[in-house]
Coordinates of C-alpha atoms in Angstrom, one line a residue:
M1320 CA 11.5 -6.5 10.2
G1321 CA 11.9 -4.0 7.4
V1322 CA 10.4 -1.8 4.8
T1323 CA 9.6 -2.9 1.2
V1324 CA 8.7 -0.4 -1.4
V1325 CA 7.1 -2.0 -4.5
L1326 CA 7.3 0.0 -7.7
G1327 CA 6.1 -0.4 -11.3
N1328 CA 3.8 0.9 -14.0
G1329 CA 0.0 0.6 -13.5
G1330 CA -1.5 -2.7 -13.9
V1331 CA 1.9 -4.5 -13.6
G1332 CA 0.9 -6.3 -10.4
K1333 CA 2.1 -4.2 -7.5
T1334 CA -0.8 -4.7 -5.2
S1335 CA -1.2 -8.4 -6.0
F1336 CA 2.5 -8.9 -5.2
I1337 CA 2.1 -7.3 -1.8
V1338 CA -1.0 -9.5 -1.1
A1339 CA 1.1 -12.5 -2.0
R1340 CA 4.0 -11.5 0.2
I1341 CA 1.6 -10.9 3.2
K1342 CA -0.1 -14.2 2.5
H1343 CA 3.3 -15.9 2.6
L1344 CA 4.2 -14.2 5.9
L1345 CA 0.9 -15.0 7.5
R1346 CA 1.4 -18.7 6.7
T1347 CA 5.1 -18.9 7.7
E1348 CA 5.4 -16.3 10.5
G1349 CA 1.9 -15.5 11.5
Q1350 CA 1.6 -17.5 14.8
A1351 CA 5.1 -16.6 15.8
R1352 CA 4.3 -12.9 15.3
L1353 CA 1.1 -13.3 17.3
R1354 CA 3.0 -14.8 20.1
K1355 CA 5.7 -12.1 20.1
S1356 CA 3.1 -9.4 19.9
I1357 CA 1.2 -10.7 23.0
A1358 CA 4.3 -11.1 24.9
M1359 CA 5.6 -7.6 24.2
I1360 CA 2.2 -6.1 25.1
N1361 CA 2.0 -8.2 28.3
S1362 CA 5.4 -6.7 29.2
F1363 CA 4.1 -3.1 28.6
N1364 CA 1.0 -3.8 30.7
K1365 CA 3.1 -4.5 33.9
D1366 CA 3.7 -0.8 34.2
R1367 CA 0.3 0.6 33.1
A1368 CA -2.8 1.5 35.1
T1369 CA -5.0 0.9 32.0
L1370 CA -4.1 -2.3 30.1
L1371 CA -3.4 -2.4 26.4
T1372 CA -5.7 -4.7 24.4
L1373 CA -4.1 -7.8 23.0
P1374 CA -4.7 -8.7 19.3
N1375 CA -7.4 -11.3 18.7
Q1376 CA -5.7 -12.6 15.6
V1377 CA -2.2 -12.3 13.7
P1378 CA -1.6 -8.6 13.6
I1379 CA -1.8 -7.5 10.0
Y1380 CA -3.1 -4.1 8.9
T1381 CA -4.0 -2.9 5.4
N1382 CA -5.6 0.1 3.9
F1383 CA -7.5 -2.0 1.4
D1384 CA -9.8 -5.0 1.7
M1385 CA -7.9 -8.4 1.7
Q1386 CA -8.8 -11.9 3.0
F1387 CA -7.2 -15.3 3.0
T1388 CA -8.7 -18.7 3.2
T1389 CA -7.6 -20.5 6.4
G1390 CA -10.0 -23.5 6.4
Y1391 CA -13.4 -24.6 5.1
N1392 CA -15.5 -21.6 5.1
E1393 CA -12.9 -19.9 7.4
Y1394 CA -11.1 -16.7 6.4
Y1395 CA -8.6 -14.3 7.9
K1396 CA -9.1 -10.6 7.3
P1397 CA -6.5 -8.0 8.4
Y1398 CA -7.3 -5.1 10.6
Y1399 CA -8.0 -1.7 8.7
L1400 CA -5.6 1.1 8.8
D1401 CA -5.9 4.3 7.0
E1402 CA -2.5 5.5 5.7
E1403 CA -3.1 8.9 7.0
Y1404 CA -3.1 7.5 10.6
F1405 CA 0.0 5.5 10.5
G1406 CA 2.6 6.7 12.8
L1407 CA 4.0 7.0 16.4
P1408 CA 1.5 8.1 19.0
N1409 CA 2.0 10.9 21.3
L1410 CA 3.8 13.3 18.9
D1411 CA 2.5 15.7 16.3
K1412 CA -0.5 14.0 14.6
L1413 CA -3.5 11.8 15.3
V1414 CA -2.6 8.1 14.7
A1415 CA -4.2 4.8 15.0
P1416 CA -1.5 2.8 17.0
V1417 CA -0.7 -0.7 15.7
A1418 CA 0.3 -3.7 17.7
P1419 CA 3.9 -4.8 18.0
W1420 CA 5.2 -7.3 15.4
S1421 CA 2.6 -6.3 13.0
I1422 CA 2.7 -6.6 9.1
I1423 CA 1.5 -3.5 7.4
G1424 CA 0.3 -3.4 3.8
L1425 CA -0.2 0.0 2.2
Q1426 CA -1.6 0.5 -1.4
E1427 CA -1.2 3.6 -3.5
M1428 CA 1.0 5.6 -1.4
D1429 CA 2.2 8.4 -3.9
D1430 CA 0.1 11.0 -2.3
E1431 CA 0.6 10.3 1.4
Y1432 CA 4.4 10.3 1.2
E1433 CA 4.8 12.7 -1.7
S1434 CA 7.9 14.6 -1.1
R1435 CA 7.2 17.9 -2.9
S1436 CA 3.9 18.7 -1.1
R1437 CA 4.8 18.7 2.6
N1438 CA 7.2 17.6 5.1
V1439 CA 6.8 14.1 6.6
A1440 CA 5.5 14.4 10.1
K1441 CA 7.7 13.5 13.0
S1442 CA 5.4 10.7 14.1
V1443 CA 5.7 9.2 10.6
A1444 CA 9.6 9.7 10.4
G1445 CA 10.0 8.3 13.9
L1446 CA 7.9 5.2 13.0
Y1447 CA 10.1 4.3 10.0
N1448 CA 13.2 5.1 11.9
K1449 CA 12.3 2.9 14.9
R1450 CA 10.3 0.2 13.2
R1451 CA 12.8 -2.6 14.0
H1452 CA 12.4 -2.0 17.8
F1453 CA 8.7 -2.7 17.4
G1454 CA 9.1 -5.7 15.1
L1455 CA 7.1 -4.0 12.2
E1456 CA 7.2 -5.3 8.6
V1457 CA 5.9 -2.7 6.1
F1458 CA 5.0 -3.0 2.5
M1459 CA 3.9 -0.2 0.3
D1460 CA 3.4 0.3 -3.4
L1461 CA 4.1 3.5 -5.5
H1462 CA 4.2 4.4 -9.1
R1463 CA 7.2 6.6 -9.0
L1464 CA 10.4 6.4 -6.8
M1465 CA 11.4 10.0 -6.7
I1466 CA 8.0 11.2 -5.4
L1467 CA 8.8 9.2 -2.2
D1468 CA 9.9 11.4 0.6
S1469 CA 13.7 11.0 1.1
I1470 CA 13.3 10.3 4.9
I1471 CA 11.4 7.1 4.1
R1472 CA 13.4 6.4 1.0
E1473 CA 16.7 6.4 3.0
V1474 CA 15.4 3.9 5.6
T1475 CA 13.8 1.5 3.1
D1476 CA 15.3 -2.0 3.1
V1477 CA 14.3 -3.3 -0.3
F1478 CA 13.0 -1.7 -3.4
I1479 CA 11.2 -4.0 -5.9
E1480 CA 10.5 -2.9 -9.3
I1481 CA 8.0 -5.3 -10.9
Q1482 CA 8.7 -5.8 -14.6
K1483 CA 5.8 -8.1 -15.4
Q1484 CA 3.5 -10.6 -14.0
E1485 CA 2.2 -13.8 -15.7
H1486 CA -0.7 -16.1 -14.9
E1487 CA -1.2 -19.7 -15.4
K1488 CA -4.7 -20.8 -15.9
N1489 CA -6.6 -24.1 -16.0
F1490 CA -9.0 -25.4 -18.6
A1491 CA -11.8 -23.3 -17.1
G1492 CA -9.8 -20.1 -17.4
R1493 CA -9.2 -19.8 -13.5
I1494 CA -5.8 -18.5 -12.5
T1495 CA -3.9 -21.3 -10.8
K1496 CA -0.5 -19.6 -10.4
T1497 CA 0.9 -16.1 -10.7
T1498 CA 4.6 -15.2 -11.3
W1499 CA 6.2 -11.8 -10.8
Y1500 CA 9.5 -11.0 -12.6
C1501 CA 11.3 -8.3 -10.6
R1502 CA 14.4 -6.1 -10.2
E1503 CA 15.5 -5.8 -6.7
F1504 CA 17.6 -3.1 -5.0
D1505 CA 19.0 -3.1 -1.5
D1506 CA 20.6 0.3 -1.7
P1507 CA 18.6 3.5 -2.0
K1508 CA 21.4 5.1 -3.9
E1509 CA 21.4 2.4 -6.5
I1510 CA 17.7 2.6 -7.3
Q1511 CA 18.0 6.4 -7.4
R1512 CA 20.6 6.0 -10.0
Y1513 CA 18.5 3.6 -11.8
A1514 CA 15.6 5.8 -11.8
K1515 CA 17.4 8.9 -12.8
S1516 CA 19.0 7.2 -15.8
D1517 CA 15.9 5.5 -17.0
G1518 CA 17.2 2.1 -16.1
K1519 CA 20.6 2.4 -17.7
E1520 CA 22.5 2.6 -14.5
G1521 CA 22.2 1.2 -11.0
N1522 CA 23.1 -2.3 -9.5
Y1523 CA 20.1 -4.7 -8.9
R1524 CA 19.4 -8.4 -9.1
E1525 CA 16.8 -10.2 -10.9
T1526 CA 14.2 -12.0 -8.8
V1527 CA 11.2 -14.1 -9.4
Y1528 CA 8.2 -14.6 -7.0
T1529 CA 5.3 -17.0 -7.4
N1530 CA 1.9 -17.6 -5.8
T1531 CA -0.1 -20.8 -6.1
G1532 CA -3.8 -20.3 -6.6
D1533 CA -5.8 -17.2 -7.6
I1534 CA -4.2 -14.3 -5.9
F1535 CA -7.2 -12.0 -7.0
Q1536 CA -9.5 -14.1 -4.8
C1537 CA -7.7 -12.5 -1.8
Y1538 CA -8.6 -8.9 -2.5
D1539 CA -10.6 -6.7 -4.7
S1540 CA -8.3 -5.5 -7.5
Q1541 CA -10.9 -3.0 -8.5
D1542 CA -11.1 -1.4 -5.0
C1543 CA -9.7 1.9 -6.1
A1544 CA -12.4 2.3 -8.6
K1545 CA -14.7 3.3 -5.7
D1546 CA -12.7 6.5 -5.3
F1547 CA -14.0 7.7 -8.7
I1548 CA -17.7 7.2 -7.8
P1549 CA -19.6 10.5 -7.0
K1550 CA -21.3 10.6 -3.6
D1551 CA -25.0 10.1 -3.2
G1552 CA -26.9 13.0 -4.8
E1553 CA -24.2 13.7 -7.3
D1554 CA -23.6 12.1 -10.8
F1555 CA -21.2 11.7 -13.6
I1556 CA -20.8 14.7 -15.9
Y1557 CA -21.2 14.5 -19.6
L1558 CA -20.3 17.9 -21.1
Q1559 CA -20.6 19.0 -24.8
Q1560 CA -17.6 20.6 -26.4
R1561 CA -17.4 24.4 -25.7
S1562 CA -18.0 25.2 -29.3
E1563 CA -21.3 23.4 -29.2
V1564 CA -23.0 25.0 -26.3
D1565 CA -23.9 28.6 -25.1
I1566 CA -22.3 28.4 -21.6
T1567 CA -24.5 31.4 -20.4
T1568 CA -27.6 29.3 -20.7
L1569 CA -26.2 26.4 -18.5
P1570 CA -27.2 26.1 -14.8
P1571 CA -24.3 27.0 -12.3
E1572 CA -23.7 23.2 -11.5
L1573 CA -22.7 22.7 -15.0
S1574 CA -21.2 26.0 -16.1
K1575 CA -18.6 25.9 -13.5
F1576 CA -17.0 22.9 -15.3
Y1577 CA -16.1 25.3 -18.2
E1578 CA -14.4 27.8 -16.0
K1579 CA -10.5 27.6 -15.7
G1580 CA -9.5 27.3 -12.1
A1581 CA -12.9 26.5 -10.7
G1582 CA -11.7 23.2 -9.1
A1583 CA -8.9 24.9 -7.3
K1584 CA -11.3 27.4 -5.8
K1585 CA -13.6 24.7 -4.4
K1586 CA -12.6 23.9 -0.8

């Protein structure tokens, strides 16, 4: 029951690592977590007029698509959770309450917990401070440590910086095994020293994790590409260089892209 922050450069295997860890927990702790979740909810329901709904599967929530094979033509798919709505209910923001003893997997959290843009809501800070009482296990990935809000940074149990990932393939070119080589930190102060010194300081241990099978069959590694696609009715923009075009002759929908600050004005 903890918080694991996964760090590393783009493409080094952060999300695939989280998927592999969730897969491992599903297989080793899944049914136990489901039983504990149901038992805790049943205890809450004794004092409620309106009953809380029990989970119909092992309570795992992710903000990206993921699935695991559980049998012949049988799959497990986590519940969906938008990171914006992750927090304690009944406080200062709208949240989607998660079941007790849940496993949470959150991808690309640099923006949501960015320390310089805004203060973390009380419902978010409260959730991370109290997550052990609810049996929560949280995984999130980031590109940069110091962008993570200090409230969450200080209560994180493990920081894992992925150095590299390697794949073993069979004769047909299919991935049969993935290995992640990591540096692991238990103390927030040590990884902050490490980050501020460009890796020259800070105590860590070298760790290695493996997954047997093709981890990329469990999720869409290109899922974030969808964020770059224009909505229906809009298109990609292909502009000529300023020196090659008379901007005054362009329609407004194109000329605005030559105007400095136009993007900041659009709300």
